[in-house]
mmCIF file of C-alpha atoms in Angstrom:
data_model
loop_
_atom_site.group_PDB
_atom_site.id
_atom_site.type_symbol
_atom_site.label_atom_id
_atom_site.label_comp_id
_atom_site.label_asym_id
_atom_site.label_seq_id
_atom_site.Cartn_x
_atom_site.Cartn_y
_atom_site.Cartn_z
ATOM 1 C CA UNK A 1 0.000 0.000 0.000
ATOM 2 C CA UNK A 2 2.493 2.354 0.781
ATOM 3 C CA UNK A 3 2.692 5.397 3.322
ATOM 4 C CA UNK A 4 -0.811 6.561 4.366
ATOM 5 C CA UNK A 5 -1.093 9.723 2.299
ATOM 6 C CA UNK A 6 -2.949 12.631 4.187
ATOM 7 C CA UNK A 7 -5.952 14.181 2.697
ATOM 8 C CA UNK A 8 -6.923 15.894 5.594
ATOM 9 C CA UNK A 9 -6.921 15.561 9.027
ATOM 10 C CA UNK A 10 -9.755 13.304 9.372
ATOM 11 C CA UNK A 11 -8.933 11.007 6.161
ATOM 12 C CA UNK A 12 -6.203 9.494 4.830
ATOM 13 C CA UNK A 13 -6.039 7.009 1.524
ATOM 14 C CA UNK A 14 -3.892 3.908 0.615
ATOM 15 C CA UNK A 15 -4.459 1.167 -1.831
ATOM 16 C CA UNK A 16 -5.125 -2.624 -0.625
ATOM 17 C CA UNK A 17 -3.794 -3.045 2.797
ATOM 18 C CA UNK A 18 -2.617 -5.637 4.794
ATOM 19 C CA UNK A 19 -3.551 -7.462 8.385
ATOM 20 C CA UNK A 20 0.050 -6.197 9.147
ATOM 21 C CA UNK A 21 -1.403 -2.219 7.909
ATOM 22 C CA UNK A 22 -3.591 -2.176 9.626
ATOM 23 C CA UNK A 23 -2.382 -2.637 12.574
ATOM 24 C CA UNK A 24 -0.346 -0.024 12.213
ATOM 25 C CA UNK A 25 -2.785 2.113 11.147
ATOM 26 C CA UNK A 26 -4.365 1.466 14.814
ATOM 27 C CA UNK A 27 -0.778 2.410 16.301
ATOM 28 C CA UNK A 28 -0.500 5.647 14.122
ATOM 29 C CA UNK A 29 -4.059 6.496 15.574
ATOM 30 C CA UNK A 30 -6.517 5.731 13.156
ATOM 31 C CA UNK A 31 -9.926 4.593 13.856
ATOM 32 C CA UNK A 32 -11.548 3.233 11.393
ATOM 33 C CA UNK A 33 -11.239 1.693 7.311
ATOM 34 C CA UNK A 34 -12.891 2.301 4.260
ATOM 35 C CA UNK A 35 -12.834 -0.433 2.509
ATOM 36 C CA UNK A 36 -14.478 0.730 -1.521
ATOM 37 C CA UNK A 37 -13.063 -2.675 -3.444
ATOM 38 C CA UNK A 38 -15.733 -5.348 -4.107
ATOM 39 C CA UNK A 39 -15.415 -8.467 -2.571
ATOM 40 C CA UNK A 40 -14.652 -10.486 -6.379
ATOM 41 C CA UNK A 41 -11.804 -7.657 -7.314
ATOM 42 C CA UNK A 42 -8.124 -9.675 -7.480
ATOM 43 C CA UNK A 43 -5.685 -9.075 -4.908
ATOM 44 C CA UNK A 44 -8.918 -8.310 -1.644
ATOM 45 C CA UNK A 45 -8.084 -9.447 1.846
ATOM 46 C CA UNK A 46 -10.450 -11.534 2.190
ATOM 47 C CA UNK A 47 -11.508 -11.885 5.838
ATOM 48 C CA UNK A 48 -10.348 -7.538 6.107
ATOM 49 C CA UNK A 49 -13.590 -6.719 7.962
ATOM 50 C CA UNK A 50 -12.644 -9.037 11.498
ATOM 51 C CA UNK A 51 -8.312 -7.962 10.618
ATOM 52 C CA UNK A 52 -9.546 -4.738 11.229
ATOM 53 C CA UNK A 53 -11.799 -4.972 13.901
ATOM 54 C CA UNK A 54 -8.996 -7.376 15.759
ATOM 55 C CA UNK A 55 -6.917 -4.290 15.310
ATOM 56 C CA UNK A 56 -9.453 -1.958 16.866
ATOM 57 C CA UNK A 57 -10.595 -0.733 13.976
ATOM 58 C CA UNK A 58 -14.317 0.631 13.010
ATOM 59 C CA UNK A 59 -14.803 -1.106 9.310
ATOM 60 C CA UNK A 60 -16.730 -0.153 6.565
ATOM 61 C CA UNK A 61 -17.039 -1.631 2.912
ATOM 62 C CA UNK A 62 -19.073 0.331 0.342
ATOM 63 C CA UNK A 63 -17.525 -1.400 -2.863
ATOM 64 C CA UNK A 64 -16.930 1.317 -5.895
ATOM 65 C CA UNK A 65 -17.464 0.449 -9.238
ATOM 66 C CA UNK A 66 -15.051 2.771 -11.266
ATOM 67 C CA UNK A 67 -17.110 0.990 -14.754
ATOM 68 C CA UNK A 68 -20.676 1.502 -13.586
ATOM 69 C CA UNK A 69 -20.650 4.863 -12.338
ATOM 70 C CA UNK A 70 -23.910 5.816 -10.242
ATOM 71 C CA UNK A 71 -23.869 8.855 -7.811
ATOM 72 C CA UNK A 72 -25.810 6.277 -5.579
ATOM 73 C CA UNK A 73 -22.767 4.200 -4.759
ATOM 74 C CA UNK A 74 -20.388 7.524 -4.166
ATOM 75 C CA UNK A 75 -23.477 9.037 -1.354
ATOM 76 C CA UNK A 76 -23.467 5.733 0.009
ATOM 77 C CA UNK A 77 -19.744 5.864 0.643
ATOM 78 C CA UNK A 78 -20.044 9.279 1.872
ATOM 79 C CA UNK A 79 -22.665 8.210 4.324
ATOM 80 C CA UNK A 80 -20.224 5.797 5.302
ATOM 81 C CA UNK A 81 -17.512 7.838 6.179
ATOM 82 C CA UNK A 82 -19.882 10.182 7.731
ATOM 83 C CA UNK A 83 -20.406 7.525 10.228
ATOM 84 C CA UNK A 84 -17.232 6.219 10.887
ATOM 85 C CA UNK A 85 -15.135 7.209 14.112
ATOM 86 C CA UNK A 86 -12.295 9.923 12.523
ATOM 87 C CA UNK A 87 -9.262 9.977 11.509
ATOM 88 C CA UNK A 88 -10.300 7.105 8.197
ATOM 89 C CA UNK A 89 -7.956 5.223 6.646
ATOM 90 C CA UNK A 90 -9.868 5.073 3.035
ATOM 91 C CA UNK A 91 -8.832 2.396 0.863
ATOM 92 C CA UNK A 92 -9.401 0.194 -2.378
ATOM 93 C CA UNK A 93 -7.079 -0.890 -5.212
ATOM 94 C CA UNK A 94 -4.459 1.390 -5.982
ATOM 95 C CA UNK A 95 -5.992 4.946 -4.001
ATOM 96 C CA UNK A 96 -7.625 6.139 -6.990
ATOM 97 C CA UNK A 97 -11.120 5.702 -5.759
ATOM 98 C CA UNK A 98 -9.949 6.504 -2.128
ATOM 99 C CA UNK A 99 -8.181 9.701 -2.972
ATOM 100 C CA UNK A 100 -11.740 10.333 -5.178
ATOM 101 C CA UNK A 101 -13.862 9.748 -2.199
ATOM 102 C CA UNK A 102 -12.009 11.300 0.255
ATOM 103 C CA UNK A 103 -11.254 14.848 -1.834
ATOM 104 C CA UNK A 104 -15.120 14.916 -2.675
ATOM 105 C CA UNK A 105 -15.804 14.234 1.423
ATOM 106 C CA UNK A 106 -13.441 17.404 1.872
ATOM 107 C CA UNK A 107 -14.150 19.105 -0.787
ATOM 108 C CA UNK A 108 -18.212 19.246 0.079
ATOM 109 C CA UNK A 109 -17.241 19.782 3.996
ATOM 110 C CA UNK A 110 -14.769 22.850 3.590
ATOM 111 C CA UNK A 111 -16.400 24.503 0.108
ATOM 112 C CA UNK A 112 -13.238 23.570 -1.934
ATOM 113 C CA UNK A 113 -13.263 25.937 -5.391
ATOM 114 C CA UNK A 114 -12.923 23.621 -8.639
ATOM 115 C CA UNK A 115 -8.887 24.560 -8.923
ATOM 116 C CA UNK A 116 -8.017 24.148 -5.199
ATOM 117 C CA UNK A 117 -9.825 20.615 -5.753
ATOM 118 C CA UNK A 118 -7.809 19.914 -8.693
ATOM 119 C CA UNK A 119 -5.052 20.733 -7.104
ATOM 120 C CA UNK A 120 -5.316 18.999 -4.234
ATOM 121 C CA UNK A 121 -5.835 15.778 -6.382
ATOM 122 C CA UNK A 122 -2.642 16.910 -8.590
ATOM 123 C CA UNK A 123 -0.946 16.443 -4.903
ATOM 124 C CA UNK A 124 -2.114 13.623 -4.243
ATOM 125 C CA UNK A 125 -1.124 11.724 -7.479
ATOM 126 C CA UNK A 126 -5.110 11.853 -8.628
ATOM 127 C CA UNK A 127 -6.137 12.524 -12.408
ATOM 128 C CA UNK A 128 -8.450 15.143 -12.256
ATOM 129 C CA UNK A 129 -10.711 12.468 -14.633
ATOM 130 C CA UNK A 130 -10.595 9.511 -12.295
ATOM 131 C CA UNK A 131 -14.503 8.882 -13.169
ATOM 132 C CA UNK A 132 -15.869 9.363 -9.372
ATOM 133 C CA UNK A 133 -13.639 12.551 -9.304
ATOM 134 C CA UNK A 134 -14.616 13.807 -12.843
ATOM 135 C CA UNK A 135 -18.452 13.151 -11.996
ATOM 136 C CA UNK A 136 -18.079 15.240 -9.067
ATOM 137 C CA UNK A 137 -16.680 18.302 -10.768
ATOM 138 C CA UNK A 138 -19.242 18.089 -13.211
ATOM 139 C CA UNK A 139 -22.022 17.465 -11.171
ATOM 140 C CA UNK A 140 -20.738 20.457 -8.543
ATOM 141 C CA UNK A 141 -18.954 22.825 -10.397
ATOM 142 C CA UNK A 142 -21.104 24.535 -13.323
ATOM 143 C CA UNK A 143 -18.731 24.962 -16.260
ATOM 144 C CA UNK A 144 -16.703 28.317 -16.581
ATOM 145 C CA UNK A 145 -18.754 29.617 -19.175
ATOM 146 C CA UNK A 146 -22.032 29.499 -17.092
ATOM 147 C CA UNK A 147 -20.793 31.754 -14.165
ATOM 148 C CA UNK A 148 -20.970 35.193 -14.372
ATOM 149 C CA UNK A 149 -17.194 37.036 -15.294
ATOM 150 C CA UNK A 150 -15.521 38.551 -12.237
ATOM 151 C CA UNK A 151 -14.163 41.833 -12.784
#
């Protein structure tokens, strides 16, 4: 999985983690996982839900379909991480879909203007058209030409 990397101070993202992660994720002070890989996708730990919870660990899995894209699926996870005891550790394959999830959880909760969004996903290694990501911005963010010029 790699380091942990900070979104904010509440969530952090990592691709597929191990019993041996997450303990350590317990020791660094985490609280809980978010767990967005389906149960069939290659490479899943398998029994993740009781590692976690034998490390202390809230657990939550809402599985994220990066091919079938429904706004459904990214408000359930949302809800999720609503729910869950903070600071997250958010994770599914690779980060893509965590660092998705958890920039559109920050970027609803502090306001976040298109650019400082992209940026922040520039930062975190993101493409700004990871499809959860992309959805977002186009769902939130009315194109340029629609808002009124600043002067």
């Amino acid at each position: 999985m790699g380091e942990p990397k900070r979104v904010s101070d509440e969530l952090s993202i990592a691709g597929q983690v191990t019993p041996e992660q997450l303990q350590q994720a317990a020791a660094e002070g985490f609280k809980s996982v978010l767990n967005l890989r389906s149960p069939d996708e290659a490479g899943v730990l398998s029994d993740e839900q009781q590692q976690a919870e034998a490390a202390g660990l809230a657990y939550s899995n809402v599985p994220l379909s990066n091919s079938n894209l429904s706004n459904g699926q990214v408000s359930e996870a949302l809800e999720a991480l609503e729910g869950l005891p903070k600071p997250v550790l958010i994770h599914c394959g690779a980060g893509a879909r965590a660092g998705a999830i958890a920039l559109i959880a920050k970027a609803t909760q502090e306001n976040l203007s298109p650019e400082d969004l992209t940026e922040q996903a520039e930062q975190l290694g993101l493409e700004p058209d990871q499809p959860h990501l992309k959805q977002f911005i186009e769902t939130h963010y009315p194109p340029k030409e629609l808002l009124p010029e600043r002067h």
